[in-house]
Amino acid sequence: MFNMTHYLRFSIYKNDLVVIDINNDEFFIMNDINHENINRLTDIEEELLAAGLIQSLTPISDNNENFYDERWLPRKAELHRINPFLLLKAYSIFLKCKKNLDRNGYYGIIYNLNNIKKNDRWDKYSPEDIINCLNFIMPFIHCENPCLIYSYVLVTMLRKATGKGTLVVGVRTRPFISHAWVEFDGEIISDNVYLRDKLSVIMEV
């Protein structure tokens, strides 16, 4: 039986309904949804939240049409702070995560992140050290969706070190853009801190 909880997520950007098919890595957009239909969705918002189908149905009304039209890039690494052992770990995890993403897409990310546990051997690595190593690696590896793989690897390492970290995917329409980022202790790290004001969140892992 088809299970929407496993495969679909929904969000609203302005008057557009955005749907992501996690199983097939596809986004669908229904433009100019009338207010009556939006109200019908918000009437069952609690049920949709409980089922994990949405993060929020609060429409984003931002008018910054140039936001994220440029290619996303990580911050520059601080070379004097790089831990060589952590760098090797980061590179190994990056390759494993990229392989999983290429093979299994969003569904692979969700399954993998939900099964990562804190590792006491990672206690000595701070979130800042992890971010710095990952920032060093990123320019040397070509990725079709750099923000997604970056966020996936970062959350993987953060959960090993701290047991915390959330991968968030946001969307906007006209033109359509999806962007992934990481939140730690409720704050956006290593990215624009106002992303939730600019993009409508469609998935959190």
Short mmCIF file of C-alpha atoms in Angstrom, two decimals:
data_model
loop_
_atom_site.label_atom_id
_atom_site.label_comp_id
_atom_site.label_asym_id
_atom_site.label_seq_id
_atom_site.Cartn_x
_atom_site.Cartn_y
_atom_site.Cartn_z
CA MET A 1 0.00 0.00 0.00
CA PHE A 2 1.24 3.51 -0.83
CA ASN A 3 2.23 5.36 2.35
CA MET A 4 2.35 9.18 2.03
CA THR A 5 4.20 9.47 5.35
CA HIS A 6 7.16 7.68 3.80
CA TYR A 7 7.24 9.35 0.43
CA LEU A 8 5.69 12.84 0.35
CA ARG A 9 6.27 16.19 2.04
CA PHE A 10 4.28 19.39 1.49
CA SER A 11 4.91 23.12 1.90
CA ILE A 12 3.40 26.45 0.83
CA TYR A 13 5.39 29.33 -0.67
CA LYS A 14 3.23 32.41 -1.20
CA ASN A 15 0.18 30.92 -3.01
CA ASP A 16 2.00 27.91 -4.45
CA LEU A 17 1.80 24.38 -3.05
CA VAL A 18 5.09 22.48 -3.29
CA VAL A 19 5.26 18.70 -2.98
CA ILE A 20 8.42 16.59 -2.79
CA ASP A 21 8.31 12.93 -3.75
CA ILE A 22 11.10 11.56 -1.55
CA ASN A 23 11.07 8.15 -3.19
CA ASN A 24 11.72 9.56 -6.69
CA ASP A 25 13.60 12.77 -5.81
CA GLU A 26 11.06 14.95 -7.62
CA PHE A 27 9.43 18.26 -6.77
CA PHE A 28 5.93 19.21 -7.96
CA ILE A 29 4.42 22.69 -7.86
CA MET A 30 0.75 23.67 -7.94
CA ASN A 31 0.68 27.39 -8.68
CA ASP A 32 -1.90 29.86 -7.42
CA ILE A 33 -3.76 27.62 -5.01
CA ASN A 34 -6.87 29.56 -3.97
CA HIS A 35 -7.30 30.57 -0.35
CA GLU A 36 -10.20 28.18 0.16
CA ASN A 37 -7.98 25.18 -0.61
CA ILE A 38 -5.16 26.54 1.54
CA ASN A 39 -7.64 26.93 4.39
CA ARG A 40 -8.70 23.32 3.95
CA LEU A 41 -5.08 22.26 4.40
CA THR A 42 -4.57 24.46 7.43
CA ASP A 43 -7.73 23.00 8.98
CA ILE A 44 -5.97 19.62 9.16
CA GLU A 45 -2.50 21.04 9.85
CA GLU A 46 -2.18 19.27 13.21
CA GLU A 47 -2.94 15.91 11.61
CA LEU A 48 -0.43 16.56 8.81
CA LEU A 49 2.22 17.59 11.33
CA ALA A 50 1.60 14.49 13.43
CA ALA A 51 1.96 12.30 10.32
CA GLY A 52 5.26 13.97 9.43
CA LEU A 53 3.94 15.18 6.07
CA ILE A 54 4.65 18.86 6.70
CA GLN A 55 6.87 21.06 8.87
CA SER A 56 4.55 24.08 8.67
CA LEU A 57 1.85 25.49 6.42
CA THR A 58 2.63 29.12 7.24
CA PRO A 59 2.95 30.84 3.82
CA ILE A 60 6.17 32.76 3.13
CA SER A 61 5.42 36.22 1.76
CA ASP A 62 8.98 37.45 1.14
CA ASN A 63 9.44 39.44 -2.07
CA ASN A 64 13.21 39.12 -2.50
CA GLU A 65 13.15 37.53 -5.96
CA ASN A 66 16.97 37.52 -6.26
CA PHE A 67 17.52 35.43 -3.14
CA TYR A 68 19.75 32.43 -3.78
CA ASP A 69 19.87 32.96 -7.54
CA GLU A 70 23.66 32.71 -7.20
CA ARG A 71 25.39 29.39 -6.65
CA TRP A 72 25.79 28.47 -2.98
CA LEU A 73 29.35 28.13 -1.69
CA PRO A 74 30.65 27.10 1.75
CA ARG A 75 32.73 29.49 3.79
CA LYS A 76 36.50 29.50 3.48
CA ALA A 77 38.31 27.13 5.83
CA GLU A 78 40.74 28.36 8.47
CA LEU A 79 43.82 26.32 7.57
CA HIS A 80 45.57 26.78 10.91
CA ARG A 81 42.61 25.15 12.72
CA ILE A 82 42.36 21.98 10.64
CA ASN A 83 42.79 18.72 12.53
CA PRO A 84 44.37 16.20 10.08
CA PHE A 85 42.73 13.19 11.74
CA LEU A 86 39.31 14.83 11.63
CA LEU A 87 39.96 15.86 8.03
CA LEU A 88 40.51 12.22 7.04
CA LYS A 89 37.33 11.19 8.86
CA ALA A 90 35.40 13.99 7.16
CA TYR A 91 36.65 12.95 3.72
CA SER A 92 35.73 9.30 4.31
CA ILE A 93 32.24 10.21 5.54
CA PHE A 94 31.80 12.61 2.62
CA LEU A 95 32.47 9.83 0.10
CA LYS A 96 30.06 7.44 1.86
CA CYS A 97 27.33 10.07 2.07
CA LYS A 98 27.77 11.06 -1.58
CA LYS A 99 27.52 7.41 -2.65
CA ASN A 100 24.32 6.99 -0.62
CA LEU A 101 22.85 10.22 -1.98
CA ASP A 102 23.65 9.27 -5.58
CA ARG A 103 22.08 5.83 -5.16
CA ASN A 104 19.14 6.50 -2.88
CA GLY A 105 18.41 10.24 -2.94
CA TYR A 106 16.38 11.90 -0.20
CA TYR A 107 15.04 8.59 1.07
CA GLY A 108 18.61 7.37 1.64
CA ILE A 109 19.44 10.53 3.57
CA ILE A 110 16.40 10.18 5.84
CA TYR A 111 17.05 6.50 6.55
CA ASN A 112 20.76 7.07 7.21
CA LEU A 113 20.40 10.11 9.48
CA ASN A 114 17.66 8.47 11.53
CA ASN A 115 20.06 5.63 12.36
CA ILE A 116 23.13 7.63 13.41
CA LYS A 117 24.02 7.49 17.10
CA LYS A 118 26.42 9.55 19.17
CA ASN A 119 29.95 8.11 19.24
CA ASP A 120 32.03 8.81 22.37
CA ARG A 121 35.21 8.74 20.28
CA TRP A 122 33.96 11.89 18.56
CA ASP A 123 33.57 13.89 21.78
CA LYS A 124 36.84 15.75 21.21
CA TYR A 125 35.60 17.31 17.96
CA SER A 126 33.64 20.56 18.25
CA PRO A 127 30.97 21.65 15.74
CA GLU A 128 33.31 24.47 14.67
CA ASP A 129 36.15 22.02 13.95
CA ILE A 130 33.80 19.78 11.94
CA ILE A 131 32.48 22.70 9.88
CA ASN A 132 36.01 23.94 9.21
CA CYS A 133 37.18 20.56 7.89
CA LEU A 134 34.13 20.21 5.69
CA ASN A 135 34.64 23.74 4.32
CA PHE A 136 38.18 22.71 3.36
CA ILE A 137 37.00 19.59 1.49
CA MET A 138 34.09 21.04 -0.48
CA PRO A 139 36.01 23.08 -3.13
CA PHE A 140 37.92 19.98 -4.24
CA ILE A 141 34.89 17.78 -4.96
CA HIS A 142 32.35 18.35 -7.72
CA CYS A 143 28.72 17.90 -6.65
CA GLU A 144 25.50 18.54 -8.54
CA ASN A 145 23.73 19.67 -5.36
CA PRO A 146 26.50 20.99 -3.07
CA CYS A 147 24.28 22.46 -0.35
CA LEU A 148 22.48 19.13 0.10
CA ILE A 149 25.57 16.92 0.31
CA TYR A 150 27.29 19.49 2.54
CA SER A 151 24.35 19.55 4.93
CA TYR A 152 24.00 15.77 4.87
CA VAL A 153 27.68 15.23 5.73
CA LEU A 154 27.67 17.98 8.35
CA VAL A 155 24.64 16.54 10.18
CA THR A 156 26.16 13.06 10.00
CA MET A 157 29.34 14.28 11.71
CA LEU A 158 27.53 16.49 14.20
CA ARG A 159 25.35 13.59 15.34
CA LYS A 160 28.40 11.39 15.80
CA ALA A 161 30.05 14.09 17.93
CA THR A 162 27.08 15.54 19.81
CA GLY A 163 23.97 13.49 19.04
CA LYS A 164 22.36 16.64 17.62
CA GLY A 165 21.91 18.43 14.30
CA THR A 166 19.04 18.83 11.85
CA LEU A 167 19.10 18.86 8.06
CA VAL A 168 16.50 21.29 6.71
CA VAL A 169 15.29 21.70 3.13
CA GLY A 170 13.51 24.88 2.09
CA VAL A 171 11.85 25.88 -1.19
CA ARG A 172 10.60 28.90 -3.09
CA THR A 173 8.91 29.28 -6.44
CA ARG A 174 9.05 31.51 -9.54
CA PRO A 175 11.77 30.54 -10.20
CA PHE A 176 11.81 27.29 -8.27
CA ILE A 177 14.74 26.88 -5.88
CA SER A 178 15.42 24.29 -3.20
CA HIS A 179 18.16 24.77 -0.65
CA ALA A 180 19.45 22.66 2.23
CA TRP A 181 21.03 23.89 5.44
CA VAL A 182 21.87 22.70 8.96
CA GLU A 183 20.46 23.76 12.31
CA PHE A 184 22.13 23.03 15.62
CA ASP A 185 20.48 23.79 18.95
CA GLY A 186 17.77 25.68 17.07
CA GLU A 187 20.19 27.96 15.19
CA ILE A 188 21.31 27.91 11.55
CA ILE A 189 25.04 27.27 11.36
CA SER A 190 27.50 27.86 8.52
CA ASP A 191 24.82 29.51 6.36
CA ASN A 192 22.50 32.52 6.10
CA VAL A 193 20.78 32.86 9.48
CA TYR A 194 17.60 34.27 7.87
CA LEU A 195 16.86 31.28 5.64
CA ARG A 196 13.58 30.46 7.40
CA ASP A 197 12.36 33.97 6.57
CA LYS A 198 13.25 33.54 2.90
CA LEU A 199 12.31 29.93 2.12
CA SER A 200 9.40 27.70 3.06
CA VAL A 201 10.56 24.61 4.94
CA ILE A 202 9.42 21.38 3.29
CA MET A 203 11.52 18.80 5.14
CA GLU A 204 13.48 18.37 8.36
CA VAL A 205 15.54 15.31 9.28
#
